[in-house]
PDB file of C-alpha atoms in Angstrom:
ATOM      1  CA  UNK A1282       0.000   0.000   0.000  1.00  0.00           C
ATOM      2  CA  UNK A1283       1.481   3.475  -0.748  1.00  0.00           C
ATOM      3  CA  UNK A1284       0.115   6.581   1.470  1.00  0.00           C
ATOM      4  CA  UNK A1285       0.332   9.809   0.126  1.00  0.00           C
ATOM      5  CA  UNK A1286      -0.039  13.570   1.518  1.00  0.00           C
ATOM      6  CA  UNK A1287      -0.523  16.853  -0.085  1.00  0.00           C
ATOM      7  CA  UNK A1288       0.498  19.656   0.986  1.00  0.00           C
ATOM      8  CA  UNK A1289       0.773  23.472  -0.805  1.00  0.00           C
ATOM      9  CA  UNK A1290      -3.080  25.156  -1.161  1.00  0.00           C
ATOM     10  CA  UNK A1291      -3.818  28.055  -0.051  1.00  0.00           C
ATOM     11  CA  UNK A1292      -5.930  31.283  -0.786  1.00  0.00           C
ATOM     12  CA  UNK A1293      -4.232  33.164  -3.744  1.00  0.00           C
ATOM     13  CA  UNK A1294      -5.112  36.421  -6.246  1.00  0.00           C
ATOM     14  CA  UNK A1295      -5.520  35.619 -10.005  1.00  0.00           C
ATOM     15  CA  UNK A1296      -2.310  35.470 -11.751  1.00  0.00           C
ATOM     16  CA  UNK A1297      -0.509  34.476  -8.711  1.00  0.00           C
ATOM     17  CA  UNK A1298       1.304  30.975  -8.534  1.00  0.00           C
ATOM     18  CA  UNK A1299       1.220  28.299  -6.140  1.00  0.00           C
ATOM     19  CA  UNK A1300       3.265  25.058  -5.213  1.00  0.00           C
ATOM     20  CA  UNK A1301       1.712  21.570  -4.292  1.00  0.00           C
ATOM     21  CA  UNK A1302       3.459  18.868  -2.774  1.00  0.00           C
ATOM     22  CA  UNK A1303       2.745  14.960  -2.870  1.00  0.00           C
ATOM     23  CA  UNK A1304       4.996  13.262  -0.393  1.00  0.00           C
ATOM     24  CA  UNK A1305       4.529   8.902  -0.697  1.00  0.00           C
ATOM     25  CA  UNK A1306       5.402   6.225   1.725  1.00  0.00           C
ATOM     26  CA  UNK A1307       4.553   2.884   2.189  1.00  0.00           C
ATOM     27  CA  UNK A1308       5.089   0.331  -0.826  1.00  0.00           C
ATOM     28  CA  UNK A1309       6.599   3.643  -3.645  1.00  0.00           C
ATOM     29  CA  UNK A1310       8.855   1.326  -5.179  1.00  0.00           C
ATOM     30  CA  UNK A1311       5.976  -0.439  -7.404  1.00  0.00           C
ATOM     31  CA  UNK A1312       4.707   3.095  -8.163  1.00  0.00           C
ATOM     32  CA  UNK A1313       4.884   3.622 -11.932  1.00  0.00           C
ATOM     33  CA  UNK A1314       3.331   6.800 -12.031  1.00  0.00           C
ATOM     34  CA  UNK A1315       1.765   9.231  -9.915  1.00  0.00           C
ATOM     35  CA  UNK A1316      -0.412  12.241 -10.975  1.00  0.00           C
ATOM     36  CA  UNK A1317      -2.757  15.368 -10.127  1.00  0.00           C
ATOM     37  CA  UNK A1318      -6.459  15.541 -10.069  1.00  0.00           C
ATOM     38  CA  UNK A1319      -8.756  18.235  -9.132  1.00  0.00           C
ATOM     39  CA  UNK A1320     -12.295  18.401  -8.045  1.00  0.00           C
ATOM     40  CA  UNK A1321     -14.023  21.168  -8.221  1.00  0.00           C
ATOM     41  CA  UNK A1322     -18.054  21.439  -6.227  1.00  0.00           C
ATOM     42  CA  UNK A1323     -20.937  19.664  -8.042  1.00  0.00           C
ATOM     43  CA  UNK A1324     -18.020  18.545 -10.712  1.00  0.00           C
ATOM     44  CA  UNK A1325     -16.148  15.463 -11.274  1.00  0.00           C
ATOM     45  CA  UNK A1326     -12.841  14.691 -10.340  1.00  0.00           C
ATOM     46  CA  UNK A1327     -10.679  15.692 -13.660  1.00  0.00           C
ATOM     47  CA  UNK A1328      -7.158  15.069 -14.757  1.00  0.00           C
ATOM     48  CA  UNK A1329      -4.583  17.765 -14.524  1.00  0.00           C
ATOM     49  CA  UNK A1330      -1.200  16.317 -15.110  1.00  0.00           C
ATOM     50  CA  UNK A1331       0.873  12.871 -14.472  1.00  0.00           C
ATOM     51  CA  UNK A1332       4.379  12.169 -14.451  1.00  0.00           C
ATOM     52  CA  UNK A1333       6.202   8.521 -15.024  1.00  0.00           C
ATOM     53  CA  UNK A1334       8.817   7.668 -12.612  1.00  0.00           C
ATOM     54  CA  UNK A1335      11.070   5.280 -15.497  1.00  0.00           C
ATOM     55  CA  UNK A1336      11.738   8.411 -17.842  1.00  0.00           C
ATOM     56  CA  UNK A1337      10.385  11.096 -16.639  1.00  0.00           C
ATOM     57  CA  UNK A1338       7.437  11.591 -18.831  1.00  0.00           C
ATOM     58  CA  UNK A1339       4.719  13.829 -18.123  1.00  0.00           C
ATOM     59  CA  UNK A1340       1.019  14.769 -19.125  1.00  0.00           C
ATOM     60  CA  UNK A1341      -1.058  17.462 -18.794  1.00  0.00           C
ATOM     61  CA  UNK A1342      -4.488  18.249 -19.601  1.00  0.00           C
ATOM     62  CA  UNK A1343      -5.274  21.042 -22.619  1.00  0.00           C
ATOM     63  CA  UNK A1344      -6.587  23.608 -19.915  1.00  0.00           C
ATOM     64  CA  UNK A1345      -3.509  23.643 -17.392  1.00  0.00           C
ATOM     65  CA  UNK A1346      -0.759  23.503 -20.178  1.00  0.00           C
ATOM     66  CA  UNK A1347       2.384  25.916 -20.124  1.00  0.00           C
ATOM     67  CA  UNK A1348       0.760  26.945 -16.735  1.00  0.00           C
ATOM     68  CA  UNK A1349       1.239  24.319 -14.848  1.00  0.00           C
ATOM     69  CA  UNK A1350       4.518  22.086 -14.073  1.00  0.00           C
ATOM     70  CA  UNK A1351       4.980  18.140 -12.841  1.00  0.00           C
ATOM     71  CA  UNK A1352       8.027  17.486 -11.198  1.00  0.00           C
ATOM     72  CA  UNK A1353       9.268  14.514  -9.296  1.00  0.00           C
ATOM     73  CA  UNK A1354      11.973  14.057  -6.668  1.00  0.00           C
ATOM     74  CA  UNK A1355      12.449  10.278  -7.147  1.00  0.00           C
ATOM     75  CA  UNK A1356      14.887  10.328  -4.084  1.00  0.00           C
ATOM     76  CA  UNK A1357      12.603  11.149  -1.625  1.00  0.00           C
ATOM     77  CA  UNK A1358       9.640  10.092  -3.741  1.00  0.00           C
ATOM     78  CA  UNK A1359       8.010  13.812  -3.590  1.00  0.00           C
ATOM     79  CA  UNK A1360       6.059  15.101  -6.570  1.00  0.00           C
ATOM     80  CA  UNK A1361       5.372  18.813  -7.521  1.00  0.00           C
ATOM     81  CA  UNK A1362       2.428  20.857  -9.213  1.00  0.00           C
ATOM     82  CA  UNK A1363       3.841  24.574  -9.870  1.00  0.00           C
ATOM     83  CA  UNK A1364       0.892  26.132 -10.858  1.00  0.00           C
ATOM     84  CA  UNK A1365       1.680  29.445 -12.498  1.00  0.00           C
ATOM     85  CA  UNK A1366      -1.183  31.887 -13.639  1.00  0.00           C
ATOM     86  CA  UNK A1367      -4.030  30.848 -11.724  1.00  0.00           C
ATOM     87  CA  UNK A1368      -7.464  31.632 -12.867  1.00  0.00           C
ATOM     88  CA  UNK A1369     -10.322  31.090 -10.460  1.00  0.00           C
ATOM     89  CA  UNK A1370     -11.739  28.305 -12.891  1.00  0.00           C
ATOM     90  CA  UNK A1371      -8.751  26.646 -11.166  1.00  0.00           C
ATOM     91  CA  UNK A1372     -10.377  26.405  -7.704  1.00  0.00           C
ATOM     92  CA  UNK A1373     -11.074  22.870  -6.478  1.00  0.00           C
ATOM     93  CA  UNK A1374      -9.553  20.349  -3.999  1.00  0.00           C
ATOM     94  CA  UNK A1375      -6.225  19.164  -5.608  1.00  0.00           C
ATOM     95  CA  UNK A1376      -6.074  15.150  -5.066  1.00  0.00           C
ATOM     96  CA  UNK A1377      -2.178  13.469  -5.858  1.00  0.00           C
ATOM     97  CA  UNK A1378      -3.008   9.890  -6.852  1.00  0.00           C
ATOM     98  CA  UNK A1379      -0.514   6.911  -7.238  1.00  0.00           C
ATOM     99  CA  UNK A1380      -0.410   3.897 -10.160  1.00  0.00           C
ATOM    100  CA  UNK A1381       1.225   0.601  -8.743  1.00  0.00           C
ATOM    101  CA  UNK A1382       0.030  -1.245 -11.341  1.00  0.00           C
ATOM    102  CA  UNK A1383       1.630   0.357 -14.643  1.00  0.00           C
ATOM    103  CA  UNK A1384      -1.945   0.875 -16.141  1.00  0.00           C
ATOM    104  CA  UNK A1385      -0.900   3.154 -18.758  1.00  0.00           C
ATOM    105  CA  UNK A1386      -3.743   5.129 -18.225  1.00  0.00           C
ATOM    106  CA  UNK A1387      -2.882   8.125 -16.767  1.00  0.00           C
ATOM    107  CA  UNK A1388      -5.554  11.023 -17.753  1.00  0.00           C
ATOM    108  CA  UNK A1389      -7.969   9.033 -16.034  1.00  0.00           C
ATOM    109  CA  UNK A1390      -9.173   8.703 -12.438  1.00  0.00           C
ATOM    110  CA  UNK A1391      -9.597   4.567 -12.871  1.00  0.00           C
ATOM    111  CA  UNK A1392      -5.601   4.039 -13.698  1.00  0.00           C
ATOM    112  CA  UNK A1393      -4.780   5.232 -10.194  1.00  0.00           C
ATOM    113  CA  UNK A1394      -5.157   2.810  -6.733  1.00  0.00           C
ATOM    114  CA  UNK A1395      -3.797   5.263  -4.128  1.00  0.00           C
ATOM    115  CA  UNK A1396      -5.197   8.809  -3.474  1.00  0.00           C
ATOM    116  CA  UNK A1397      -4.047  11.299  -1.015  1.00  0.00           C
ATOM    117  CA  UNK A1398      -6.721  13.100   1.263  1.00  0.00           C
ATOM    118  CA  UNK A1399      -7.101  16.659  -1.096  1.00  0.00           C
ATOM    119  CA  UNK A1400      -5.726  20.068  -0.348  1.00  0.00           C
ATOM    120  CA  UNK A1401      -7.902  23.176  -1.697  1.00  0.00           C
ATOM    121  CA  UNK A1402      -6.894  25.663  -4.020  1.00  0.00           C
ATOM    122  CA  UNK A1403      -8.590  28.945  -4.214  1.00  0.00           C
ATOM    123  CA  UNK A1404      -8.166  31.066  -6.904  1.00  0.00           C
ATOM    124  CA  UNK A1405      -9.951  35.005  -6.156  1.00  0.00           C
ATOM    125  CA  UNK A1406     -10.679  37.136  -9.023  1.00  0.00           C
TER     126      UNK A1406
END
């Protein structure tokens, strides 16, 4: 089992940036990928971007891209969201999620097993 906490939200002004943290323990070294999802109030839980630990590859969706950054710290099994001009269509609870199983599928919910508790994000116009 891999256990994973967030850390980074806060209150900030459009435009502003912000930094999330993921930190995972437990059973990281079967962790293929690990990602970012959001969840904004009455919506569902949406993809924002994933990084591979072999490789480094990462994935974003179309509506956080050259705004936001992945990053990974494979060392201390830490991953990053830099999230650069904020909008307040970017407010939501900001879930980290963890793929032990190499799914492959990484802009969607289903091809993560572990998810961290949320942190919120809120973006004022």
């Amino acid at each position: 089992q891999v256990q994973l906490v967030e850390s980074g939200g806060g209150l900030v002004q459009a435009g502003g940036s912000l930094m999330l943290s993921c930190a995972a323990s437990g059973r990281t070294f079967s962790v293929d990928a690990m990602g970012w999802f959001r969840q904004a109030p009455g919506k569902e839980r949406e993809f924002v971007a994933a990084i591979r630990w072999i490789g480094g590859n990462t994935y974003y969706a179309d509506s956080v891209k050259a705004r936001f950054t992945i990053s990974g710290d494979n060392a201390n099994k830490t991953v990053y969201l830099q999230m650069n001009s904020l909008k307040p269509e970017d407010t939501a609870v900001y879930y980290c999620a963890a793929d032990r199983y190499y799914s492959g599928n990484y802009f969607s919910r289903y091809g993560y097993d572990s998810w961290g508790q949320g942190t919120q994000v809120t973006v004022s116009s």
